[in-house]
Structures are given as structure tokens and as C-alpha cells.
Amino acid sequence: MPDAAPLLEAAWRIDPTLVRRGVPAHVSLLYPFVPVSALTDEDERGVRSLAAGFPATDLLLEEVVTAPGFVAVAVPGLQSIVDAFCAEWPGLRPYKGRFGARPAAHVTVAMGADDPTAAARVRAAIGSLLPLRTRAVAVRLVVLTEEGWQPRLTVPLGVPDG
């Protein structure tokens, strides 16, 4: 979600340690996903199939959400695809259960914002940038390697595979 990059940049200006540099603004559909060592062709087919079943979508980001140490922007327009990914891989616990069995679709802006003053400053800074319009056009499967997060597969939304 390149259009959401200013949200991360605003948090970075407040405290660079709160933003994962090198990880662009995005909505995680299912994290953690299948580890790269266990990822199968069937998993990749599942990602392709789910992406094909959802159209590219215009989104309006307008709500800041917080949890202890965490600041994000809600992306309710992608909730159905997040739910579909969770249903496709029911053995995986999204965010290791931190946000419950049905996590809300969101763009993570700041993590580790344990200082309430810093969290409030981030919340105010990103709130001033909202509402923000963007468009979801693809699903990207990324894997964690020794070199960091690497793209493995990018699939356009709403386009049948093959």
C-alpha cells in the first residue's frame, strides 16, 4: 500500500525505533504464515485462488486504532480477504493470538510504542493524515529469509490464475 507510506514516515519522524524500516506499509492477511521451509505448491495455489476471488478494491483509511505498544490504521475494506485467508489456513493462529481469532484488517504504523506520550504523538500525527484513499490491487506473499523479508509471489486481485 504505497499510498499509506506517509503514515509510517510520520511515526518514524517521532521515533525511528517504532517503525520496521525496509518493511513497506501493508495489510497482513495472515501472519505468521506457513514457514518458508514448509511452504508448498498447494499453499501457493491457495494464495492465488483466494486473490483471484477478490476484486481490486478502493479503500478509505480513516480510523486510528491502538493497543498496548501498538498503533495502526484500520482497513475494514479488506476484512473479508483477511477472514478468507484465516479460514483457508485454520491451523495458523493470526498474530499468535494477540488480536483474537479474527484480527481486524489494519496497517501497522508503530510497534513497541510502550511510552504513552510517544504513542499519543504517533496517533495524533497519523490522525492528521487521515482520511487517506488508496487501492488494494494485489496480494504479495513474502517469506522471511536470512536476508530479511523477501517477496515470493505477487498475485493481482480479481484475476483468475492461468
PDB file of C-alpha atoms in Angstrom:
ATOM      1  CA  MET A   1       0.000   0.000   0.000  1.00  0.00           C
ATOM      2  CA  PRO A   2       2.393   2.687  -1.162  1.00  0.00           C
ATOM      3  CA  ASP A   3      -0.218   5.388  -0.539  1.00  0.00           C
ATOM      4  CA  ALA A   4      -0.009   4.604   3.194  1.00  0.00           C
ATOM      5  CA  ALA A   5       3.770   5.176   3.370  1.00  0.00           C
ATOM      6  CA  PRO A   6       3.307   8.710   4.806  1.00  0.00           C
ATOM      7  CA  LEU A   7       1.737   7.139   7.903  1.00  0.00           C
ATOM      8  CA  LEU A   8       4.903   5.160   8.636  1.00  0.00           C
ATOM      9  CA  GLU A   9       7.076   8.162   7.806  1.00  0.00           C
ATOM     10  CA  ALA A  10       5.163  10.280  10.332  1.00  0.00           C
ATOM     11  CA  ALA A  11       5.746   7.692  13.068  1.00  0.00           C
ATOM     12  CA  TRP A  12       9.406   7.354  12.072  1.00  0.00           C
ATOM     13  CA  ARG A  13       9.915  11.110  12.497  1.00  0.00           C
ATOM     14  CA  ILE A  14       8.613  10.811  16.063  1.00  0.00           C
ATOM     15  CA  ASP A  15      10.686   7.745  16.972  1.00  0.00           C
ATOM     16  CA  PRO A  16      12.520   5.683  14.331  1.00  0.00           C
ATOM     17  CA  THR A  17      12.600   2.631  16.608  1.00  0.00           C
ATOM     18  CA  LEU A  18       8.812   2.275  16.342  1.00  0.00           C
ATOM     19  CA  VAL A  19       8.817   1.572  12.593  1.00  0.00           C
ATOM     20  CA  ARG A  20      10.243  -1.510  10.893  1.00  0.00           C
ATOM     21  CA  ARG A  21      12.462   0.085   8.263  1.00  0.00           C
ATOM     22  CA  GLY A  22      12.530  -1.755   4.994  1.00  0.00           C
ATOM     23  CA  VAL A  23       9.011  -3.122   5.519  1.00  0.00           C
ATOM     24  CA  PRO A  24       6.578  -1.023   3.475  1.00  0.00           C
ATOM     25  CA  ALA A  25       3.076  -0.080   4.546  1.00  0.00           C
ATOM     26  CA  HIS A  26       0.879  -3.130   4.072  1.00  0.00           C
ATOM     27  CA  VAL A  27      -2.035  -5.123   5.426  1.00  0.00           C
ATOM     28  CA  SER A  28      -1.033  -8.586   6.638  1.00  0.00           C
ATOM     29  CA  LEU A  29      -3.658 -11.068   5.538  1.00  0.00           C
ATOM     30  CA  LEU A  30      -2.328 -13.883   7.728  1.00  0.00           C
ATOM     31  CA  TYR A  31       0.734 -13.525   9.929  1.00  0.00           C
ATOM     32  CA  PRO A  32       2.609 -15.612  10.720  1.00  0.00           C
ATOM     33  CA  PHE A  33       2.046 -17.607   7.552  1.00  0.00           C
ATOM     34  CA  VAL A  34       3.424 -21.029   6.674  1.00  0.00           C
ATOM     35  CA  PRO A  35       7.196 -21.016   7.348  1.00  0.00           C
ATOM     36  CA  VAL A  36       9.239 -20.919   4.149  1.00  0.00           C
ATOM     37  CA  SER A  37      10.689 -24.377   4.923  1.00  0.00           C
ATOM     38  CA  ALA A  38       7.153 -25.849   4.992  1.00  0.00           C
ATOM     39  CA  LEU A  39       5.586 -23.764   2.197  1.00  0.00           C
ATOM     40  CA  THR A  40       4.113 -25.987  -0.505  1.00  0.00           C
ATOM     41  CA  ASP A  41       2.855 -25.580  -4.052  1.00  0.00           C
ATOM     42  CA  GLU A  42      -0.619 -26.175  -2.593  1.00  0.00           C
ATOM     43  CA  ASP A  43      -0.166 -23.172  -0.283  1.00  0.00           C
ATOM     44  CA  GLU A  44       0.855 -21.015  -3.237  1.00  0.00           C
ATOM     45  CA  ARG A  45      -2.166 -22.268  -5.225  1.00  0.00           C
ATOM     46  CA  GLY A  46      -4.344 -21.343  -2.252  1.00  0.00           C
ATOM     47  CA  VAL A  47      -2.940 -17.797  -2.226  1.00  0.00           C
ATOM     48  CA  ARG A  48      -3.531 -17.500  -5.980  1.00  0.00           C
ATOM     49  CA  SER A  49      -7.070 -18.829  -5.724  1.00  0.00           C
ATOM     50  CA  LEU A  50      -8.050 -16.538  -2.864  1.00  0.00           C
ATOM     51  CA  ALA A  51      -6.563 -13.481  -4.593  1.00  0.00           C
ATOM     52  CA  ALA A  52      -8.488 -14.319  -7.766  1.00  0.00           C
ATOM     53  CA  GLY A  53     -11.723 -14.407  -5.778  1.00  0.00           C
ATOM     54  CA  PHE A  54     -11.478 -10.803  -4.549  1.00  0.00           C
ATOM     55  CA  PRO A  55     -11.595  -7.741  -6.799  1.00  0.00           C
ATOM     56  CA  ALA A  56      -9.149  -4.868  -6.650  1.00  0.00           C
ATOM     57  CA  THR A  57     -10.670  -2.528  -4.092  1.00  0.00           C
ATOM     58  CA  ASP A  58     -10.741   1.191  -3.417  1.00  0.00           C
ATOM     59  CA  LEU A  59     -10.147   1.808   0.281  1.00  0.00           C
ATOM     60  CA  LEU A  60     -10.730   4.653   2.675  1.00  0.00           C
ATOM     61  CA  LEU A  61      -8.457   4.665   5.713  1.00  0.00           C
ATOM     62  CA  GLU A  62      -9.848   6.896   8.424  1.00  0.00           C
ATOM     63  CA  GLU A  63      -9.607   5.275  11.862  1.00  0.00           C
ATOM     64  CA  VAL A  64      -6.537   5.053  14.098  1.00  0.00           C
ATOM     65  CA  VAL A  65      -6.566   2.034  16.397  1.00  0.00           C
ATOM     66  CA  THR A  66      -4.303   1.335  19.332  1.00  0.00           C
ATOM     67  CA  ALA A  67      -3.432  -1.498  21.669  1.00  0.00           C
ATOM     68  CA  PRO A  68      -0.674  -1.538  24.272  1.00  0.00           C
ATOM     69  CA  GLY A  69       2.552  -0.721  22.435  1.00  0.00           C
ATOM     70  CA  PHE A  70       0.813  -0.678  19.046  1.00  0.00           C
ATOM     71  CA  VAL A  71      -0.610   1.995  16.728  1.00  0.00           C
ATOM     72  CA  ALA A  72      -2.349   1.141  13.448  1.00  0.00           C
ATOM     73  CA  VAL A  73      -4.920   2.328  10.947  1.00  0.00           C
ATOM     74  CA  ALA A  74      -7.990   0.171  10.373  1.00  0.00           C
ATOM     75  CA  VAL A  75      -8.651  -1.118   6.856  1.00  0.00           C
ATOM     76  CA  PRO A  76     -12.181  -2.536   7.116  1.00  0.00           C
ATOM     77  CA  GLY A  77     -12.456  -2.787   3.334  1.00  0.00           C
ATOM     78  CA  LEU A  78     -10.034  -5.736   3.425  1.00  0.00           C
ATOM     79  CA  GLN A  79     -11.637  -7.611   6.318  1.00  0.00           C
ATOM     80  CA  SER A  80     -13.301 -10.171   4.066  1.00  0.00           C
ATOM     81  CA  ILE A  81      -9.998 -11.182   2.470  1.00  0.00           C
ATOM     82  CA  VAL A  82      -8.277 -11.359   5.888  1.00  0.00           C
ATOM     83  CA  ASP A  83     -11.102 -13.618   7.078  1.00  0.00           C
ATOM     84  CA  ALA A  84     -10.799 -15.790   3.959  1.00  0.00           C
ATOM     85  CA  PHE A  85      -7.060 -16.294   4.472  1.00  0.00           C
ATOM     86  CA  CYS A  86      -7.601 -17.217   8.121  1.00  0.00           C
ATOM     87  CA  ALA A  87     -10.316 -19.697   7.112  1.00  0.00           C
ATOM     88  CA  GLU A  88      -8.116 -21.249   4.403  1.00  0.00           C
ATOM     89  CA  TRP A  89      -5.329 -21.978   6.912  1.00  0.00           C
ATOM     90  CA  PRO A  90      -7.267 -22.667  10.141  1.00  0.00           C
ATOM     91  CA  GLY A  91      -4.255 -24.239  11.862  1.00  0.00           C
ATOM     92  CA  LEU A  92      -2.411 -20.914  11.915  1.00  0.00           C
ATOM     93  CA  ARG A  93      -3.061 -18.501  14.794  1.00  0.00           C
ATOM     94  CA  PRO A  94      -3.033 -14.941  13.427  1.00  0.00           C
ATOM     95  CA  TYR A  95      -0.532 -12.792  15.314  1.00  0.00           C
ATOM     96  CA  LYS A  96      -0.078 -15.750  17.689  1.00  0.00           C
ATOM     97  CA  GLY A  97      -3.475 -14.874  19.172  1.00  0.00           C
ATOM     98  CA  ARG A  98      -2.551 -11.311  20.204  1.00  0.00           C
ATOM     99  CA  PHE A  99      -5.624  -9.818  18.498  1.00  0.00           C
ATOM    100  CA  GLY A 100      -8.001 -12.756  18.951  1.00  0.00           C
ATOM    101  CA  ALA A 101      -9.222 -15.337  16.467  1.00  0.00           C
ATOM    102  CA  ARG A 102     -10.486 -12.724  13.988  1.00  0.00           C
ATOM    103  CA  PRO A 103      -7.948  -9.903  13.812  1.00  0.00           C
ATOM    104  CA  ALA A 104      -9.078  -6.648  12.244  1.00  0.00           C
ATOM    105  CA  ALA A 105      -7.502  -5.723   8.919  1.00  0.00           C
ATOM    106  CA  HIS A 106      -5.030  -2.907   9.562  1.00  0.00           C
ATOM    107  CA  VAL A 107      -1.831  -1.157   8.524  1.00  0.00           C
ATOM    108  CA  THR A 108       0.649  -1.367  11.385  1.00  0.00           C
ATOM    109  CA  VAL A 109       2.205   2.049  11.887  1.00  0.00           C
ATOM    110  CA  ALA A 110       4.159   1.714  15.137  1.00  0.00           C
ATOM    111  CA  MET A 111       5.189  -1.229  17.288  1.00  0.00           C
ATOM    112  CA  GLY A 112       6.854  -1.018  20.671  1.00  0.00           C
ATOM    113  CA  ALA A 113       5.150   2.302  21.440  1.00  0.00           C
ATOM    114  CA  ASP A 114       5.139   1.486  25.148  1.00  0.00           C
ATOM    115  CA  ASP A 115       5.677   5.115  26.156  1.00  0.00           C
ATOM    116  CA  PRO A 116       2.142   6.597  26.268  1.00  0.00           C
ATOM    117  CA  THR A 117       3.461  10.021  25.231  1.00  0.00           C
ATOM    118  CA  ALA A 118       5.154   8.629  22.113  1.00  0.00           C
ATOM    119  CA  ALA A 119       2.071   6.577  21.255  1.00  0.00           C
ATOM    120  CA  ALA A 120      -0.151   9.657  21.622  1.00  0.00           C
ATOM    121  CA  ARG A 121       2.183  11.677  19.400  1.00  0.00           C
ATOM    122  CA  VAL A 122       2.129   8.953  16.728  1.00  0.00           C
ATOM    123  CA  ARG A 123      -1.647   8.703  16.965  1.00  0.00           C
ATOM    124  CA  ALA A 124      -2.010  12.479  16.526  1.00  0.00           C
ATOM    125  CA  ALA A 125       0.481  12.627  13.648  1.00  0.00           C
ATOM    126  CA  ILE A 126      -1.138   9.885  11.630  1.00  0.00           C
ATOM    127  CA  GLY A 127      -4.616  11.084  12.529  1.00  0.00           C
ATOM    128  CA  SER A 128      -3.790  14.384  10.852  1.00  0.00           C
ATOM    129  CA  LEU A 129      -3.065  12.487   7.602  1.00  0.00           C
ATOM    130  CA  LEU A 130      -6.447  10.781   7.528  1.00  0.00           C
ATOM    131  CA  PRO A 131      -8.675  10.159   5.739  1.00  0.00           C
ATOM    132  CA  LEU A 132      -6.452   8.545   3.155  1.00  0.00           C
ATOM    133  CA  ARG A 133      -7.664   6.942  -0.049  1.00  0.00           C
ATOM    134  CA  THR A 134      -5.802   4.030  -1.582  1.00  0.00           C
ATOM    135  CA  ARG A 135      -6.428   0.945  -3.663  1.00  0.00           C
ATOM    136  CA  ALA A 136      -5.597  -2.704  -2.999  1.00  0.00           C
ATOM    137  CA  VAL A 137      -4.635  -4.371  -6.273  1.00  0.00           C
ATOM    138  CA  ALA A 138      -2.586  -7.448  -5.357  1.00  0.00           C
ATOM    139  CA  VAL A 139      -1.651  -9.983  -2.735  1.00  0.00           C
ATOM    140  CA  ARG A 140       2.051 -10.411  -2.094  1.00  0.00           C
ATOM    141  CA  LEU A 141       3.387 -13.486  -0.356  1.00  0.00           C
ATOM    142  CA  VAL A 142       6.625 -12.637   1.432  1.00  0.00           C
ATOM    143  CA  VAL A 143       8.919 -15.037   3.235  1.00  0.00           C
ATOM    144  CA  LEU A 144      11.467 -14.453   5.954  1.00  0.00           C
ATOM    145  CA  THR A 145      14.959 -15.412   4.826  1.00  0.00           C
ATOM    146  CA  GLU A 146      18.440 -14.855   6.207  1.00  0.00           C
ATOM    147  CA  GLU A 147      18.460 -11.629   4.155  1.00  0.00           C
ATOM    148  CA  GLY A 148      15.171 -10.453   5.692  1.00  0.00           C
ATOM    149  CA  TRP A 149      11.667 -10.349   4.205  1.00  0.00           C
ATOM    150  CA  GLN A 150      11.681 -11.266   0.519  1.00  0.00           C
ATOM    151  CA  PRO A 151       8.784 -11.327  -1.966  1.00  0.00           C
ATOM    152  CA  ARG A 152       7.983 -14.828  -3.187  1.00  0.00           C
ATOM    153  CA  LEU A 153       4.781 -14.349  -5.124  1.00  0.00           C
ATOM    154  CA  THR A 154       2.638 -11.412  -6.225  1.00  0.00           C
ATOM    155  CA  VAL A 155      -0.887 -12.110  -7.434  1.00  0.00           C
ATOM    156  CA  PRO A 156      -3.297  -9.462  -8.763  1.00  0.00           C
ATOM    157  CA  LEU A 157      -6.669  -9.326  -7.072  1.00  0.00           C
ATOM    158  CA  GLY A 158      -9.611 -10.483  -9.153  1.00  0.00           C
ATOM    159  CA  VAL A 159      -7.580 -12.093 -11.927  1.00  0.00           C
ATOM    160  CA  PRO A 160      -8.085 -15.841 -12.419  1.00  0.00           C
ATOM    161  CA  ASP A 161      -4.843 -17.798 -12.347  1.00  0.00           C
ATOM    162  CA  GLY A 162      -3.740 -19.327 -15.617  1.00  0.00           C
TER     163      GLY A 162
END
